[in-house]
Amino acid sequence: MKYIPIKNTIINAFGTFLSRMSGIVKFNVVNYLFGAGADTFYSANANILSLRKVLGEGPLVNAFLPIFSREKNTDAIKADEFASNIINQIILVSIVVTSIGIAVTPWWTKTFLPGFVDDPEAFSSIIKLTSVMLLSTIFFATFSIGMGILNAHERFITSANAPILSNTVFVIFPIFAYKSMGIMSLAWAIVIGTALQTLAEFIELYSIGFRYRFFITFKDPNVKKFWQVFLPTAFTYLVQSGISMGLGYFASFLPRGSITYLRNANTILYAPVGFIGAAIAGAVFPIFAKVKNDNSLLAQAWQQSFIFLLFTALPISGFFLFYPDVLVNLVFRDISLAFSGSTGKYTPELFALTIEAVGLMGTILIPWSLSLIINKIFYSLQRPYFPLMFYIINFILNIGGYIAAKYFMLGAKGLIYADLIAAWTTLAIETVLILIFVPAHYGSQFFTQASGFILLSGTSWLILKPLHSIYLTLSNPILALLLGVTIFFLGLGLFVASTKILGIYPLKQADA
């Protein structure tokens, strides 16, 4: 029986892929213009990203969409009134949060980024950057509600592609403004980009007949239901954001440039988590919800999604492990060299450190992606406290690892090891609970496929070592880029072909 909706997975993956690729171009601009000097921007932006997770699309859409969809199907006018009411309340909350945030930014920076206190210029820069970027929270929160309205009307293109518009603004604006505005050009690019993506979304909302009204009332029972769902969901995201804040805290003590290359390594690693892990999890979630009352069918769906994720994630993870230099050069070096003849302020030392970080973190793609699917299973079983528990466990493990890394003076490598240990340990706990709540018979085919994917992934990349040796001799960026892309697709092709030859190719089974 088919449990993996291939078409929906590909659609989700492609949209996420385009967004992540435009984000990588964005960070290329930051690297080129500012190099190690971007530490202050990344530190300030981490605060904003954490706030967006709490007051952003995850909690807001999860709380808003079910209520709005139900009202839309019975009374469209009442649904629009409810949406307008929530938009106004969220704008009001965002303004209050932004105002408080600007007021406490000096204290926040001193408390959570103490490594910058002894550097007055960097400390002042973080405060200014944070204060400006906080304005984007108002637009982003409004955008999230708009996305919920469009999704309820089965309109996905604008909300899915809006981040590309925002990233495009981020790429263009600093190039023209950095000489006069310096690193503050990055902060204003985020505000302008977020405002424009919100405007684009509301233009489409108007085109489908949505009419905004300016009023606020807390007496509507639907509003109470919204906040009852939103607040605990936001708390879950707050716990998740605590890991990022903890990383920023301990990374602030590292030599300047460390935050920049660690963030760049994370950018590379998070990209496939989005278009593999998140795409698969989003596609199978409706199926989990549909079969949740039949434990046998749910177990089959879980096994198929697990195998399918291993099939897609293992070769990518193998590429990270075997050829991190090719990957980092493809993403951050070759294109910049081809167009401008240099990598700007992103020095060879920063490249070497980024390559080392990506190589060390190569396997983290697996636990990060599998955790997304496991969380969807527990959400489908209406056990939302389990994902919260997993986030808390992961948070405790991460922070404990960061403390140990600082105590034993392990530097950036210590922070990376902490992330790896926390991710794999959390996955082990999640897996044990899945075996308890979704007991299943794991036959020989399951273990043959899983072990086969691991073996074939490693073999496929090892075969290409001679090509990698040639790659290391190339000085022309275009030739290096072409050979790097060739190595990547050859490795994937060898892996897929070998799974077909050995009869463990999973897509044929998923479509059966």
Short mmCIF file of C-alpha atoms in Angstrom, two decimals:
data_model
loop_
_atom_site.label_atom_id
_atom_site.label_comp_id
_atom_site.label_asym_id
_atom_site.label_seq_id
_atom_site.Cartn_x
_atom_site.Cartn_y
_atom_site.Cartn_z
CA MET A 1 0.00 0.00 0.00
CA LYS A 2 1.25 3.49 -0.87
CA TYR A 3 1.94 5.74 2.11
CA ILE A 4 4.46 8.17 0.57
CA PRO A 5 2.72 10.85 -1.57
CA ILE A 6 5.59 11.36 -4.01
CA LYS A 7 3.95 14.24 -5.91
CA ASN A 8 3.20 16.27 -2.78
CA THR A 9 6.65 15.56 -1.41
CA ILE A 10 8.28 16.82 -4.61
CA ILE A 11 6.12 19.98 -4.62
CA ASN A 12 7.02 20.71 -1.00
CA ALA A 13 10.67 19.92 -1.63
CA PHE A 14 10.94 22.10 -4.74
CA GLY A 15 9.40 25.15 -3.08
CA THR A 16 11.61 24.77 -0.03
CA PHE A 17 14.64 24.16 -2.25
CA LEU A 18 14.16 27.44 -4.14
CA SER A 19 13.74 29.34 -0.88
CA ARG A 20 16.85 27.76 0.67
CA MET A 21 18.92 28.39 -2.47
CA SER A 22 17.96 32.07 -2.51
CA GLY A 23 18.90 32.14 1.17
CA ILE A 24 22.34 30.74 0.35
CA VAL A 25 22.83 33.48 -2.26
CA LYS A 26 21.90 35.95 0.46
CA PHE A 27 24.59 34.65 2.78
CA ASN A 28 27.11 34.75 -0.07
CA VAL A 29 26.55 38.50 -0.21
CA VAL A 30 27.08 38.80 3.55
CA ASN A 31 30.29 36.75 3.36
CA TYR A 32 31.67 38.75 0.44
CA LEU A 33 30.92 42.19 1.87
CA PHE A 34 31.70 41.64 5.55
CA GLY A 35 33.55 38.34 6.14
CA ALA A 36 34.33 37.82 9.83
CA GLY A 37 32.79 41.24 10.49
CA ALA A 38 29.38 39.64 9.98
CA ASP A 39 29.57 38.11 13.48
CA THR A 40 27.56 41.02 14.85
CA PHE A 41 24.85 40.63 12.20
CA TYR A 42 24.51 36.87 12.70
CA SER A 43 24.35 37.32 16.48
CA ALA A 44 21.64 39.98 16.21
CA ASN A 45 19.75 38.06 13.54
CA ALA A 46 19.70 34.93 15.72
CA ASN A 47 17.64 36.91 18.24
CA ILE A 48 15.18 37.91 15.52
CA LEU A 49 14.91 34.38 14.14
CA SER A 50 14.18 33.08 17.64
CA LEU A 51 11.41 35.65 18.05
CA ARG A 52 10.01 34.76 14.64
CA LYS A 53 9.77 31.11 15.64
CA VAL A 54 7.70 32.06 18.68
CA LEU A 55 5.62 34.82 17.07
CA GLY A 56 5.69 33.45 13.53
CA GLU A 57 4.20 31.09 11.04
CA GLY A 58 4.48 27.84 13.02
CA PRO A 59 2.43 28.71 16.13
CA LEU A 60 0.21 31.27 14.37
CA VAL A 61 -0.77 29.11 11.40
CA ASN A 62 -1.27 26.01 13.58
CA ALA A 63 -3.65 27.96 15.82
CA PHE A 64 -5.39 30.05 13.15
CA LEU A 65 -5.90 27.77 10.14
CA PRO A 66 -8.27 25.11 11.60
CA ILE A 67 -10.61 27.75 13.07
CA PHE A 68 -10.61 29.95 9.97
CA SER A 69 -11.17 26.96 7.64
CA ARG A 70 -14.17 25.82 9.66
CA GLU A 71 -15.70 29.31 9.65
CA LYS A 72 -15.00 29.79 5.93
CA ASN A 73 -17.00 26.68 5.09
CA THR A 74 -20.05 27.93 7.00
CA ASP A 75 -19.95 31.75 6.87
CA ALA A 76 -17.32 33.50 4.72
CA ILE A 77 -18.12 36.96 6.09
CA LYS A 78 -17.75 35.78 9.68
CA ALA A 79 -14.50 34.04 8.74
CA ASP A 80 -13.07 37.30 7.34
CA GLU A 81 -14.16 39.14 10.48
CA PHE A 82 -12.38 36.55 12.62
CA ALA A 83 -9.25 36.83 10.46
CA SER A 84 -9.28 40.64 10.66
CA ASN A 85 -9.73 40.47 14.42
CA ILE A 86 -6.75 38.11 14.79
CA ILE A 87 -4.61 40.21 12.41
CA ASN A 88 -5.29 43.31 14.51
CA GLN A 89 -4.57 41.52 17.76
CA ILE A 90 -1.33 40.05 16.40
CA ILE A 91 -0.23 43.46 15.09
CA LEU A 92 -0.94 44.95 18.51
CA VAL A 93 0.98 42.17 20.28
CA SER A 94 3.85 42.51 17.80
CA ILE A 95 4.09 46.26 18.35
CA VAL A 96 4.20 45.75 22.12
CA VAL A 97 6.80 42.97 21.82
CA THR A 98 8.89 45.06 19.40
CA SER A 99 8.78 48.10 21.69
CA ILE A 100 9.77 46.04 24.72
CA GLY A 101 12.46 44.32 22.66
CA ILE A 102 14.03 47.61 21.58
CA ALA A 103 14.00 48.84 25.17
CA VAL A 104 15.67 45.72 26.59
CA THR A 105 18.10 45.06 23.72
CA PRO A 106 21.15 46.45 25.60
CA TRP A 107 20.40 44.23 28.60
CA TRP A 108 19.58 41.26 26.35
CA THR A 109 22.84 41.61 24.43
CA LYS A 110 24.87 41.92 27.62
CA THR A 111 23.15 38.88 29.15
CA PHE A 112 22.97 36.47 26.21
CA LEU A 113 26.00 37.60 24.16
CA PRO A 114 28.49 38.38 26.94
CA GLY A 115 31.50 37.69 24.74
CA PHE A 116 30.90 41.02 22.98
CA VAL A 117 30.81 43.17 26.12
CA ASP A 118 34.56 43.83 25.98
CA ASP A 119 34.27 44.96 22.35
CA PRO A 120 32.35 48.28 22.53
CA GLU A 121 32.08 48.69 18.76
CA ALA A 122 30.69 45.19 18.18
CA PHE A 123 28.42 45.48 21.24
CA SER A 124 26.95 48.76 19.96
CA SER A 125 26.54 47.30 16.46
CA ILE A 126 24.53 44.32 17.77
CA ILE A 127 22.20 46.65 19.69
CA LYS A 128 21.57 48.82 16.62
CA LEU A 129 21.10 45.83 14.31
CA THR A 130 18.67 44.12 16.69
CA SER A 131 16.65 47.30 17.25
CA VAL A 132 16.12 47.81 13.52
CA MET A 133 15.43 44.15 12.67
CA LEU A 134 12.84 43.90 15.45
CA LEU A 135 10.58 46.00 13.20
CA SER A 136 10.38 43.06 10.79
CA THR A 137 8.54 41.04 13.46
CA ILE A 138 5.39 43.11 12.93
CA PHE A 139 5.37 42.34 9.21
CA PHE A 140 6.32 38.70 9.63
CA ALA A 141 3.56 37.98 12.16
CA THR A 142 1.01 39.61 9.86
CA PHE A 143 2.39 37.62 6.93
CA SER A 144 1.90 34.40 8.89
CA ILE A 145 -1.82 35.04 9.39
CA GLY A 146 -2.14 35.96 5.72
CA MET A 147 -0.49 32.67 4.82
CA GLY A 148 -3.08 30.84 6.90
CA ILE A 149 -5.91 32.58 5.02
CA LEU A 150 -4.40 31.77 1.61
CA ASN A 151 -3.75 28.14 2.56
CA ALA A 152 -7.37 27.79 3.65
CA HIS A 153 -8.34 28.98 0.15
CA GLU A 154 -5.85 26.47 -1.32
CA ARG A 155 -3.57 29.26 -2.53
CA PHE A 156 0.06 28.32 -1.90
CA ILE A 157 2.22 29.98 -4.55
CA THR A 158 2.52 33.47 -3.07
CA SER A 159 3.14 32.42 0.52
CA ALA A 160 5.59 29.72 -0.61
CA ASN A 161 7.58 32.03 -2.88
CA ALA A 162 7.40 35.21 -0.80
CA PRO A 163 10.65 34.35 1.07
CA ILE A 164 12.39 34.37 -2.32
CA LEU A 165 11.23 37.98 -2.79
CA SER A 166 12.54 38.86 0.67
CA ASN A 167 15.87 37.15 -0.02
CA THR A 168 16.16 38.97 -3.36
CA VAL A 169 15.80 42.31 -1.60
CA PHE A 170 18.43 41.18 0.89
CA VAL A 171 20.82 40.37 -1.97
CA ILE A 172 20.32 43.62 -3.90
CA PHE A 173 19.91 46.28 -1.21
CA PRO A 174 23.23 45.77 0.67
CA ILE A 175 25.22 45.72 -2.58
CA PHE A 176 24.14 49.29 -3.28
CA ALA A 177 23.86 50.54 0.30
CA TYR A 178 26.72 48.96 2.26
CA LYS A 179 29.23 51.71 1.43
CA SER A 180 27.02 54.37 3.00
CA MET A 181 25.24 52.30 5.65
CA GLY A 182 27.81 49.61 6.48
CA ILE A 183 26.49 46.51 8.18
CA MET A 184 23.23 48.32 9.00
CA SER A 185 22.30 47.80 5.34
CA LEU A 186 21.68 44.14 6.22
CA ALA A 187 19.21 45.05 8.96
CA TRP A 188 17.22 47.42 6.75
CA ALA A 189 17.25 44.85 3.93
CA ILE A 190 15.48 42.39 6.23
CA VAL A 191 12.85 44.95 7.25
CA ILE A 192 12.19 46.08 3.65
CA GLY A 193 12.13 42.50 2.33
CA THR A 194 9.69 41.33 5.00
CA ALA A 195 7.43 44.33 4.39
CA LEU A 196 7.37 43.68 0.63
CA GLN A 197 6.59 39.98 1.00
CA THR A 198 3.70 40.88 3.32
CA LEU A 199 2.42 43.45 0.80
CA ALA A 200 2.59 40.88 -2.02
CA GLU A 201 0.61 38.44 0.08
CA PHE A 202 -2.12 40.95 0.93
CA ILE A 203 -2.48 41.89 -2.74
CA GLU A 204 -3.41 38.26 -3.42
CA LEU A 205 -5.68 38.22 -0.38
CA TYR A 206 -7.57 41.16 -1.87
CA SER A 207 -7.79 39.39 -5.24
CA ILE A 208 -9.55 36.36 -3.69
CA GLY A 209 -12.13 38.57 -2.00
CA PHE A 210 -10.75 38.89 1.53
CA ARG A 211 -11.75 42.21 3.04
CA TYR A 212 -9.82 43.48 6.05
CA ARG A 213 -11.69 45.26 8.84
CA PHE A 214 -10.18 47.35 11.60
CA PHE A 215 -11.66 46.18 14.89
CA ILE A 216 -10.62 44.22 17.97
CA THR A 217 -12.77 42.12 20.26
CA PHE A 218 -11.83 39.40 22.70
CA LYS A 219 -15.42 38.22 23.23
CA ASP A 220 -15.50 35.98 20.16
CA PRO A 221 -15.27 32.32 21.33
CA ASN A 222 -13.07 31.57 18.31
CA VAL A 223 -10.54 34.13 19.52
CA LYS A 224 -10.33 32.34 22.86
CA LYS A 225 -9.79 29.02 21.06
CA PHE A 226 -7.06 30.64 18.96
CA TRP A 227 -5.09 31.84 21.98
CA GLN A 228 -5.61 28.54 23.80
CA VAL A 229 -3.82 26.76 20.96
CA PHE A 230 -1.32 29.49 20.12
CA LEU A 231 0.20 30.02 23.58
CA PRO A 232 1.31 26.41 24.33
CA THR A 233 2.49 25.98 20.73
CA ALA A 234 4.51 29.19 20.98
CA PHE A 235 6.06 27.89 24.21
CA THR A 236 7.23 24.77 22.36
CA TYR A 237 8.92 26.95 19.76
CA LEU A 238 10.41 29.08 22.54
CA VAL A 239 12.13 26.01 23.96
CA GLN A 240 13.43 25.17 20.49
CA SER A 241 14.73 28.73 20.08
CA GLY A 242 16.59 28.40 23.37
CA ILE A 243 19.12 26.12 21.65
CA SER A 244 19.97 28.83 19.13
CA MET A 245 20.29 31.40 21.90
CA GLY A 246 22.50 29.04 23.88
CA LEU A 247 24.75 28.52 20.86
CA GLY A 248 24.99 32.30 20.41
CA TYR A 249 25.87 32.77 24.08
CA PHE A 250 28.81 30.35 24.05
CA ALA A 251 29.92 31.22 20.51
CA SER A 252 30.26 34.88 21.54
CA PHE A 253 33.37 33.90 23.55
CA LEU A 254 35.07 32.37 20.50
CA PRO A 255 37.53 34.24 18.24
CA ARG A 256 35.89 36.70 15.85
CA GLY A 257 34.72 35.00 12.68
CA SER A 258 33.65 31.83 14.51
CA ILE A 259 29.97 32.78 14.59
CA THR A 260 30.05 33.59 10.87
CA TYR A 261 31.52 30.28 9.74
CA LEU A 262 29.38 28.25 12.16
CA ARG A 263 26.25 29.96 10.84
CA ASN A 264 27.36 29.30 7.27
CA ALA A 265 27.93 25.62 8.06
CA ASN A 266 24.47 25.46 9.64
CA THR A 267 22.97 27.15 6.57
CA ILE A 268 24.37 24.38 4.36
CA LEU A 269 23.19 21.64 6.71
CA TYR A 270 19.68 23.07 7.23
CA ALA A 271 19.02 23.30 3.47
CA PRO A 272 18.52 19.53 2.93
CA VAL A 273 16.67 19.25 6.24
CA GLY A 274 14.11 21.55 4.66
CA PHE A 275 13.72 20.00 1.23
CA ILE A 276 14.12 16.41 2.49
CA GLY A 277 13.06 16.10 6.13
CA ALA A 278 10.44 18.86 6.27
CA ALA A 279 9.10 18.01 2.80
CA ILE A 280 8.59 14.33 3.64
CA ALA A 281 7.16 15.11 7.08
CA GLY A 282 4.71 17.60 5.61
CA ALA A 283 3.61 15.17 2.90
CA VAL A 284 3.06 12.15 5.19
CA PHE A 285 1.40 14.06 8.06
CA PRO A 286 -2.11 13.84 6.51
CA ILE A 287 -1.59 10.10 6.01
CA PHE A 288 -0.51 9.63 9.63
CA ALA A 289 -3.63 11.52 10.72
CA LYS A 290 -5.82 9.38 8.44
CA VAL A 291 -4.58 5.99 9.71
CA LYS A 292 -3.87 6.99 13.33
CA ASN A 293 -6.63 4.71 14.68
CA ASP A 294 -5.24 1.62 12.92
CA ASN A 295 -1.95 0.79 14.59
CA SER A 296 -0.93 -1.65 11.86
CA LEU A 297 -1.42 0.88 9.06
CA LEU A 298 0.27 3.63 11.08
CA ALA A 299 3.27 1.36 11.65
CA GLN A 300 3.48 0.63 7.93
CA ALA A 301 3.30 4.34 7.11
CA TRP A 302 6.05 5.06 9.64
CA GLN A 303 8.30 2.33 8.23
CA GLN A 304 7.84 3.53 4.65
CA SER A 305 8.54 7.15 5.57
CA PHE A 306 11.62 6.07 7.56
CA ILE A 307 13.00 4.05 4.62
CA PHE A 308 12.19 6.80 2.14
CA LEU A 309 13.96 9.39 4.29
CA LEU A 310 17.06 7.20 4.61
CA PHE A 311 17.06 6.73 0.84
CA THR A 312 17.02 10.49 0.23
CA ALA A 313 19.09 11.72 3.18
CA LEU A 314 21.92 9.17 3.42
CA PRO A 315 23.61 9.99 0.08
CA ILE A 316 23.42 13.72 0.86
CA SER A 317 24.88 13.09 4.31
CA GLY A 318 27.60 10.97 2.70
CA PHE A 319 28.52 13.84 0.38
CA PHE A 320 28.86 16.11 3.44
CA LEU A 321 31.17 13.60 5.11
CA PHE A 322 33.38 12.66 2.15
CA TYR A 323 33.58 15.94 0.24
CA PRO A 324 32.79 18.91 2.50
CA ASP A 325 35.36 20.98 0.58
CA VAL A 326 33.50 20.45 -2.70
CA LEU A 327 30.21 21.38 -1.07
CA VAL A 328 31.44 24.54 0.66
CA ASN A 329 33.29 25.67 -2.46
CA LEU A 330 30.19 25.13 -4.60
CA VAL A 331 28.02 27.12 -2.24
CA PHE A 332 30.30 29.94 -1.11
CA ARG A 333 33.47 30.10 -3.27
CA ASP A 334 33.22 29.18 -6.94
CA ILE A 335 30.32 31.39 -8.01
CA SER A 336 31.83 34.39 -6.24
CA LEU A 337 35.22 33.76 -7.86
CA ALA A 338 33.67 33.28 -11.29
CA PHE A 339 31.76 36.58 -11.20
CA SER A 340 34.06 38.88 -9.21
CA GLY A 341 37.45 37.18 -9.19
CA SER A 342 37.57 37.03 -5.38
CA THR A 343 35.62 35.95 -2.32
CA GLY A 344 35.74 39.41 -0.80
CA LYS A 345 36.26 39.44 2.95
CA TYR A 346 35.56 35.73 3.34
CA THR A 347 39.16 34.63 3.77
CA PRO A 348 40.79 31.23 3.02
CA GLU A 349 41.00 30.68 6.78
CA LEU A 350 37.23 31.09 7.10
CA PHE A 351 36.71 28.69 4.20
CA ALA A 352 38.92 26.07 5.85
CA LEU A 353 37.01 26.38 9.12
CA THR A 354 33.64 26.17 7.35
CA ILE A 355 34.76 23.02 5.51
CA GLU A 356 35.89 21.44 8.78
CA ALA A 357 32.56 22.27 10.46
CA VAL A 358 30.47 20.83 7.61
CA GLY A 359 32.56 17.64 7.59
CA LEU A 360 32.16 17.17 11.33
CA MET A 361 28.41 17.79 11.24
CA GLY A 362 27.71 15.68 8.14
CA THR A 363 25.66 13.00 9.89
CA ILE A 364 23.39 15.44 11.75
CA LEU A 365 21.06 15.59 8.74
CA ILE A 366 19.70 12.14 9.67
CA PRO A 367 18.51 12.82 13.26
CA TRP A 368 17.28 16.33 12.43
CA SER A 369 15.14 15.00 9.55
CA LEU A 370 13.86 11.86 11.27
CA SER A 371 12.83 13.89 14.31
CA LEU A 372 10.50 15.95 12.11
CA ILE A 373 8.70 12.79 10.96
CA ILE A 374 8.50 11.33 14.47
CA ASN A 375 7.00 14.56 15.79
CA LYS A 376 4.32 14.40 13.07
CA ILE A 377 3.38 10.91 14.26
CA PHE A 378 2.81 12.14 17.81
CA TYR A 379 0.88 15.18 16.56
CA SER A 380 -1.34 12.82 14.53
CA LEU A 381 -1.92 10.76 17.69
CA GLN A 382 -2.92 14.01 19.43
CA ARG A 383 -0.02 13.78 21.85
CA PRO A 384 1.56 17.23 21.37
CA TYR A 385 3.36 17.08 24.70
CA PHE A 386 5.78 14.49 23.30
CA PRO A 387 7.34 16.87 20.73
CA LEU A 388 7.58 19.46 23.51
CA MET A 389 9.32 16.88 25.71
CA PHE A 390 11.74 16.07 22.87
CA TYR A 391 12.57 19.76 22.42
CA ILE A 392 13.20 20.11 26.17
CA ILE A 393 15.47 17.04 26.19
CA ASN A 394 17.35 18.34 23.16
CA PHE A 395 17.67 21.76 24.80
CA ILE A 396 19.08 20.30 28.04
CA LEU A 397 21.55 18.11 26.14
CA ASN A 398 22.67 20.97 23.90
CA ILE A 399 23.17 23.47 26.70
CA GLY A 400 24.94 20.86 28.83
CA GLY A 401 27.23 20.11 25.90
CA TYR A 402 27.93 23.81 25.32
CA ILE A 403 28.84 24.26 29.00
CA ALA A 404 31.18 21.25 28.84
CA ALA A 405 32.77 22.57 25.65
CA LYS A 406 33.50 25.92 27.29
CA TYR A 407 34.73 24.34 30.52
CA PHE A 408 37.16 22.03 28.70
CA MET A 409 38.09 24.82 26.23
CA LEU A 410 37.14 22.76 23.17
CA GLY A 411 36.31 25.83 21.10
CA ALA A 412 33.97 25.69 18.11
CA LYS A 413 34.54 21.94 17.70
CA GLY A 414 33.13 21.42 21.17
CA LEU A 415 29.92 23.22 20.19
CA ILE A 416 29.66 21.04 17.08
CA TYR A 417 30.16 17.84 19.09
CA ALA A 418 27.48 19.05 21.53
CA ASP A 419 25.01 19.46 18.67
CA LEU A 420 25.81 16.00 17.31
CA ILE A 421 25.50 14.23 20.66
CA ALA A 422 22.25 16.04 21.49
CA ALA A 423 20.68 15.30 18.09
CA TRP A 424 21.51 11.59 18.06
CA THR A 425 20.63 11.06 21.74
CA THR A 426 17.27 12.78 21.27
CA LEU A 427 16.58 10.63 18.21
CA ALA A 428 17.37 7.49 20.23
CA ILE A 429 14.80 8.53 22.87
CA GLU A 430 12.24 9.37 20.18
CA THR A 431 12.78 5.99 18.52
CA VAL A 432 12.23 4.10 21.78
CA LEU A 433 8.93 5.91 22.32
CA ILE A 434 7.85 5.24 18.73
CA LEU A 435 8.47 1.52 19.31
CA ILE A 436 6.25 1.74 22.39
CA PHE A 437 3.36 3.74 20.91
CA VAL A 438 3.57 2.39 17.36
CA PRO A 439 4.74 -1.22 17.78
CA ALA A 440 5.59 -2.81 14.47
CA HIS A 441 7.14 -5.90 12.95
CA TYR A 442 10.38 -4.90 11.27
CA GLY A 443 10.97 -7.64 8.73
CA SER A 444 14.14 -8.63 6.92
CA GLN A 445 13.32 -6.33 3.99
CA PHE A 446 13.32 -3.31 6.31
CA PHE A 447 16.78 -4.08 7.71
CA THR A 448 18.12 -5.08 4.28
CA GLN A 449 17.09 -1.73 2.83
CA ALA A 450 18.36 0.33 5.77
CA SER A 451 21.76 -1.38 5.93
CA GLY A 452 21.99 -1.45 2.13
CA PHE A 453 21.47 2.30 1.90
CA ILE A 454 24.26 2.92 4.42
CA LEU A 455 26.72 0.63 2.62
CA LEU A 456 25.87 1.84 -0.89
CA SER A 457 26.02 5.50 0.10
CA GLY A 458 29.57 5.16 1.39
CA THR A 459 30.66 3.02 -1.56
CA SER A 460 29.22 5.43 -4.12
CA TRP A 461 31.24 8.34 -2.76
CA LEU A 462 34.44 6.32 -2.27
CA ILE A 463 34.43 5.32 -5.93
CA LEU A 464 34.69 9.00 -6.87
CA LYS A 465 37.89 9.66 -4.89
CA PRO A 466 40.02 9.80 -8.10
CA LEU A 467 37.77 12.57 -9.45
CA HIS A 468 38.14 14.41 -6.16
CA SER A 469 41.93 14.22 -6.50
CA ILE A 470 41.64 15.93 -9.88
CA TYR A 471 39.26 18.49 -8.36
CA LEU A 472 41.90 19.49 -5.79
CA THR A 473 44.33 20.44 -8.58
CA LEU A 474 41.94 22.87 -10.30
CA SER A 475 42.46 26.61 -9.89
CA ASN A 476 39.87 27.78 -12.42
CA PRO A 477 36.60 28.39 -10.49
CA ILE A 478 34.34 27.51 -13.42
CA LEU A 479 36.11 24.17 -13.99
CA ALA A 480 36.03 23.51 -10.24
CA LEU A 481 32.31 24.30 -10.15
CA LEU A 482 31.55 22.02 -13.10
CA LEU A 483 33.59 19.12 -11.71
CA GLY A 484 32.11 19.64 -8.24
CA VAL A 485 28.57 19.44 -9.62
CA THR A 486 29.61 16.38 -11.65
CA ILE A 487 30.94 14.62 -8.54
CA PHE A 488 27.72 15.37 -6.67
CA PHE A 489 25.35 14.06 -9.34
CA LEU A 490 27.56 11.10 -10.21
CA GLY A 491 27.54 10.04 -6.56
CA LEU A 492 23.75 10.32 -6.36
CA GLY A 493 23.39 8.48 -9.67
CA LEU A 494 25.63 5.63 -8.55
CA PHE A 495 23.68 5.31 -5.32
CA VAL A 496 20.27 5.21 -7.01
CA ALA A 497 21.45 2.81 -9.73
CA SER A 498 22.97 0.42 -7.19
CA THR A 499 19.73 0.34 -5.15
CA LYS A 500 17.83 -0.61 -8.30
CA ILE A 501 20.34 -3.31 -9.23
CA LEU A 502 20.16 -4.83 -5.74
CA GLY A 503 16.35 -4.59 -5.63
CA ILE A 504 16.09 -2.23 -2.65
CA TYR A 505 14.93 0.88 -4.55
CA PRO A 506 12.05 2.23 -2.38
CA LEU A 507 10.12 4.47 -4.78
CA LYS A 508 8.76 1.51 -6.75
CA GLN A 509 7.29 0.15 -3.51
CA ALA A 510 5.89 3.54 -2.51
CA ASP A 511 4.05 3.86 -5.82
CA ALA A 512 2.78 0.29 -5.79
#
